[in-house]
C-alpha positions as a LaTeX table, in Angstrom:
\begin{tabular}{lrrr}
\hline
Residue & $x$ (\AA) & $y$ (\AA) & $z$ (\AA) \\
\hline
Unk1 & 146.19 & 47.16 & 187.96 \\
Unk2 & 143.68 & 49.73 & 188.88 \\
Unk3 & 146.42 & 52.16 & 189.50 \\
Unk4 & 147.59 & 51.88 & 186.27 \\
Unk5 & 144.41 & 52.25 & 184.93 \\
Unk6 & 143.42 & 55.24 & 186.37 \\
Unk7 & 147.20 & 56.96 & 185.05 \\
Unk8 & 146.78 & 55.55 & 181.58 \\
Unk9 & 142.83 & 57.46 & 181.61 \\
Unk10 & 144.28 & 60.75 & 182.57 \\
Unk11 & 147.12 & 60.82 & 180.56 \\
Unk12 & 144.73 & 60.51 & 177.46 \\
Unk13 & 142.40 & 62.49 & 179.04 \\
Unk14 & 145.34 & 65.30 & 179.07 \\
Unk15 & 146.27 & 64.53 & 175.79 \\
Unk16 & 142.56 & 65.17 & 174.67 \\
Unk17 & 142.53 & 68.46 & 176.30 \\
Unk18 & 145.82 & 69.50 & 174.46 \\
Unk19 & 144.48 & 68.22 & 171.30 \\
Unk20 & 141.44 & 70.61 & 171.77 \\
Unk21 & 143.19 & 73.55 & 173.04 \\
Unk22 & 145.63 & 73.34 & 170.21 \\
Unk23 & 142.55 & 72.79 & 167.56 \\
Unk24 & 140.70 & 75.54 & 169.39 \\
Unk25 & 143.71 & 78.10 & 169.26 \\
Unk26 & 144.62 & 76.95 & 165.49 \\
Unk27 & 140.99 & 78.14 & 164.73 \\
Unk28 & 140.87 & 81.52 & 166.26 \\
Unk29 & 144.62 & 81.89 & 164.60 \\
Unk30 & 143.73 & 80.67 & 161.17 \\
Unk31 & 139.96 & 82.97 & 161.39 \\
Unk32 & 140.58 & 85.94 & 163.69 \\
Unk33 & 141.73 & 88.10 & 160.69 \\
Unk34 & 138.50 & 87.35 & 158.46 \\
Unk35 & 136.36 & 87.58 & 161.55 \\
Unk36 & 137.96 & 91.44 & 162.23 \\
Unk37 & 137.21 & 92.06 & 158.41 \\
Unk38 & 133.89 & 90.88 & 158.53 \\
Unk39 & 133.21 & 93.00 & 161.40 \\
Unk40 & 134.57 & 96.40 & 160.06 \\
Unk41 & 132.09 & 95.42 & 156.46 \\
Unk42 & 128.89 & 95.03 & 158.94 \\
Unk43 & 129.67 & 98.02 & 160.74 \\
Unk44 & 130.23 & 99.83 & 157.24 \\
Unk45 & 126.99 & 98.52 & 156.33 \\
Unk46 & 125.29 & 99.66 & 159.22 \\
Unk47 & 126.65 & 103.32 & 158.72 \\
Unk48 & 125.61 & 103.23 & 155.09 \\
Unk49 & 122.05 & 103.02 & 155.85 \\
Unk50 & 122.29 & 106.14 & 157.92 \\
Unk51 & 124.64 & 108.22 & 155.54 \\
Unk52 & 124.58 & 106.71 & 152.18 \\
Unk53 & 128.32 & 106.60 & 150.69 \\
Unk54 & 127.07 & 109.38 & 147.61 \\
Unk55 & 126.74 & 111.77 & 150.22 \\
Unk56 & 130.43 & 111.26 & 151.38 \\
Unk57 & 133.67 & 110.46 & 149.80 \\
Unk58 & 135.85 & 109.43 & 153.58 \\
Unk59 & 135.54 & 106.42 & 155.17 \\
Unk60 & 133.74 & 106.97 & 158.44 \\
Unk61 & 135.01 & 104.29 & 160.26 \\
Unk62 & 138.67 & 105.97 & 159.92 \\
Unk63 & 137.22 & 109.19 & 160.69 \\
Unk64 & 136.17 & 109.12 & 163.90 \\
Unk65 & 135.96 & 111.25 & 167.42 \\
Unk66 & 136.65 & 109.13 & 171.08 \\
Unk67 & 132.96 & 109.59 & 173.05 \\
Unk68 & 132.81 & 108.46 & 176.73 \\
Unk69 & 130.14 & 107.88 & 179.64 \\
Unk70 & 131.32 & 111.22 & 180.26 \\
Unk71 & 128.90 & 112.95 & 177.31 \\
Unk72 & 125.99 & 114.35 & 178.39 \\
Unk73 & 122.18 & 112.78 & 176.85 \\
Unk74 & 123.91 & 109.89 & 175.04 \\
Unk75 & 123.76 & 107.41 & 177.70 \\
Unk76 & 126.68 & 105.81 & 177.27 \\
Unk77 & 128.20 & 102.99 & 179.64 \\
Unk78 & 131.43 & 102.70 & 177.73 \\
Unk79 & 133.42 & 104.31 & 175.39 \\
Unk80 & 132.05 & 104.63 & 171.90 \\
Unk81 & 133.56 & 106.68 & 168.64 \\
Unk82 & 131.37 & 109.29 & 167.14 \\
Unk83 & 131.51 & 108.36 & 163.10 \\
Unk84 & 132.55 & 112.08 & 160.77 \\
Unk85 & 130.92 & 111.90 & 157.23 \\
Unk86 & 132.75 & 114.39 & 154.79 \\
Unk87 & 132.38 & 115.37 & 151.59 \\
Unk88 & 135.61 & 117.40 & 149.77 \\
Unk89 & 136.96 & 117.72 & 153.46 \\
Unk90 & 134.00 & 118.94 & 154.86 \\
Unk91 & 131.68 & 117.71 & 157.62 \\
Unk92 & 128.19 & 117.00 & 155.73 \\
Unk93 & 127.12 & 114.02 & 159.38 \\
Unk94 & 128.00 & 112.81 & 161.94 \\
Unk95 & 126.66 & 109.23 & 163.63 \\
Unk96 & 126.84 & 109.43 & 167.16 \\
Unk97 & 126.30 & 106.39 & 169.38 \\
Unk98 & 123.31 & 106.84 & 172.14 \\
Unk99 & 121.63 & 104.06 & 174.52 \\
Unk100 & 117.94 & 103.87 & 175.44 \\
Unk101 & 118.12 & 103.02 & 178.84 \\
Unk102 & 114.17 & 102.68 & 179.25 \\
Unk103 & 113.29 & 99.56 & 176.83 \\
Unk104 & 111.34 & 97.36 & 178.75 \\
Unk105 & 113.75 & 95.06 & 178.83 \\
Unk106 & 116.90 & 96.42 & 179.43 \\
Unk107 & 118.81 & 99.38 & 177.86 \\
Unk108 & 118.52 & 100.11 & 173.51 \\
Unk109 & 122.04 & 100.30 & 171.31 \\
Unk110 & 121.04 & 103.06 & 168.90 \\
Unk111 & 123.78 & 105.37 & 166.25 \\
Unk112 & 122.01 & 108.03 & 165.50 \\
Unk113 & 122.73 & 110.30 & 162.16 \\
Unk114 & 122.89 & 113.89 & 162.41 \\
Unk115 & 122.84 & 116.09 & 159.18 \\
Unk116 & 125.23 & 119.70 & 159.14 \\
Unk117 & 121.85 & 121.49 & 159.53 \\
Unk118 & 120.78 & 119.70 & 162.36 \\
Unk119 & 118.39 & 117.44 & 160.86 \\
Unk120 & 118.23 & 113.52 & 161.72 \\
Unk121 & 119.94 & 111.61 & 159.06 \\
Unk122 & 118.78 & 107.98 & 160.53 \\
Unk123 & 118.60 & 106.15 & 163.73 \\
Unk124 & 119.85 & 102.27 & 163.76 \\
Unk125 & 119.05 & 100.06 & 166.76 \\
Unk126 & 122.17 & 98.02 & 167.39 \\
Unk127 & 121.23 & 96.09 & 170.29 \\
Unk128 & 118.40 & 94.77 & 171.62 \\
Unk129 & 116.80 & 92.80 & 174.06 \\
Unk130 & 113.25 & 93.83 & 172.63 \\
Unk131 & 110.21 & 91.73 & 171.65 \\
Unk132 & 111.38 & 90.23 & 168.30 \\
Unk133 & 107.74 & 91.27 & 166.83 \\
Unk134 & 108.14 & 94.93 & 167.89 \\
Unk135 & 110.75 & 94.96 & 165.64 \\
Unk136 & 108.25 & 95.55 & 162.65 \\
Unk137 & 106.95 & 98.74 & 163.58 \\
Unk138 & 110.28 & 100.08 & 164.00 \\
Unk139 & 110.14 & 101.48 & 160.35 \\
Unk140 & 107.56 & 103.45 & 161.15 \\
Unk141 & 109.46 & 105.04 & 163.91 \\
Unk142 & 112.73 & 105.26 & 162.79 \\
Unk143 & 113.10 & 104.76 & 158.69 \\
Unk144 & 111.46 & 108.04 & 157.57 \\
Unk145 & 113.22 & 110.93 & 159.55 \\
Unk146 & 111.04 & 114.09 & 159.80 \\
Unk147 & 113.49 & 117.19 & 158.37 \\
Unk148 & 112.48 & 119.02 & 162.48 \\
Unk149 & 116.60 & 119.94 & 163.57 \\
Unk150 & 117.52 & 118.34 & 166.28 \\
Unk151 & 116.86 & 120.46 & 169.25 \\
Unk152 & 114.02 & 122.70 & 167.64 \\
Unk153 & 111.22 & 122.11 & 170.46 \\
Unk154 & 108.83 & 123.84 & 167.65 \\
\hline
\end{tabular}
């Protein structure tokens, strides 16, 4: 009697975790494709606000260059894609990815918006582990660029 309890619980037990794993794999099957589309819009987003779509006429994230831990003063851990802007063909920004690894709590996500001429674009923080009320001094910092080129210690 108990015996057959105990095989009669864990076959519905494994029929319970099929059930899930089949609902949970349906899901991801059925939503992976939006998900990947609502992904490349937020990332589009994010670019906009550094290089506002009248100043180009390509879409950055096809136009891209492979960055790696390897670069010099970005601070990258990973590979990352460097984001081309260009207007009739030519190169008018670029968005390069960078990481802060001095926040005081852990390492800063930024892009960072370069102009032709050398001047900052924008800078986007894309990962955080911040203060959340920090955050509102950040557009004093970071949403009106000074025209200095990057590089000019002057």
């Amino acid at each position: 009697m108990l015996g057959q309890s105990i095989t009669r619980n864990s076959v519905l037990l494994a029929l319970f975790a099929v059930c899930t794993t089949l609902l949970i794999a349906g899901t991801y099957l059925l939503t992976k494709d939006d998900i990947a589309l609502q992904i490349r819009q937020a990332e589009e987003r994010a670019l906009l606000q550094i290089v506002p779509r009248s100043r180009h006429d390509n879409s950055m994230l096809d136009d891209t260059l492979p960055v790696g831990p390897q670069s010099v003063g970005l601070g990258l851990r990973q590979d990352k894609r460097i984001y081309v802007a260009r207007e009739e063909g030519k190169v008018v920004a670029v968005i390069l990815p960078a990481v802060a690894p001095d926040g005081y709590t852990g390492a800063i996500d930024l892009i960072v918006g370069v102009n032709r001429d050398g001047t900052v674009a924008g800078v986007r923080a894309l990962n955080h582990r911040e203060t959340p009320g920090l955050q509102a001094h950040r557009k004093l910092l970071f949403e009106e660029p000074d025209e200095t080129p990057v590089g000019d210690d002057s």
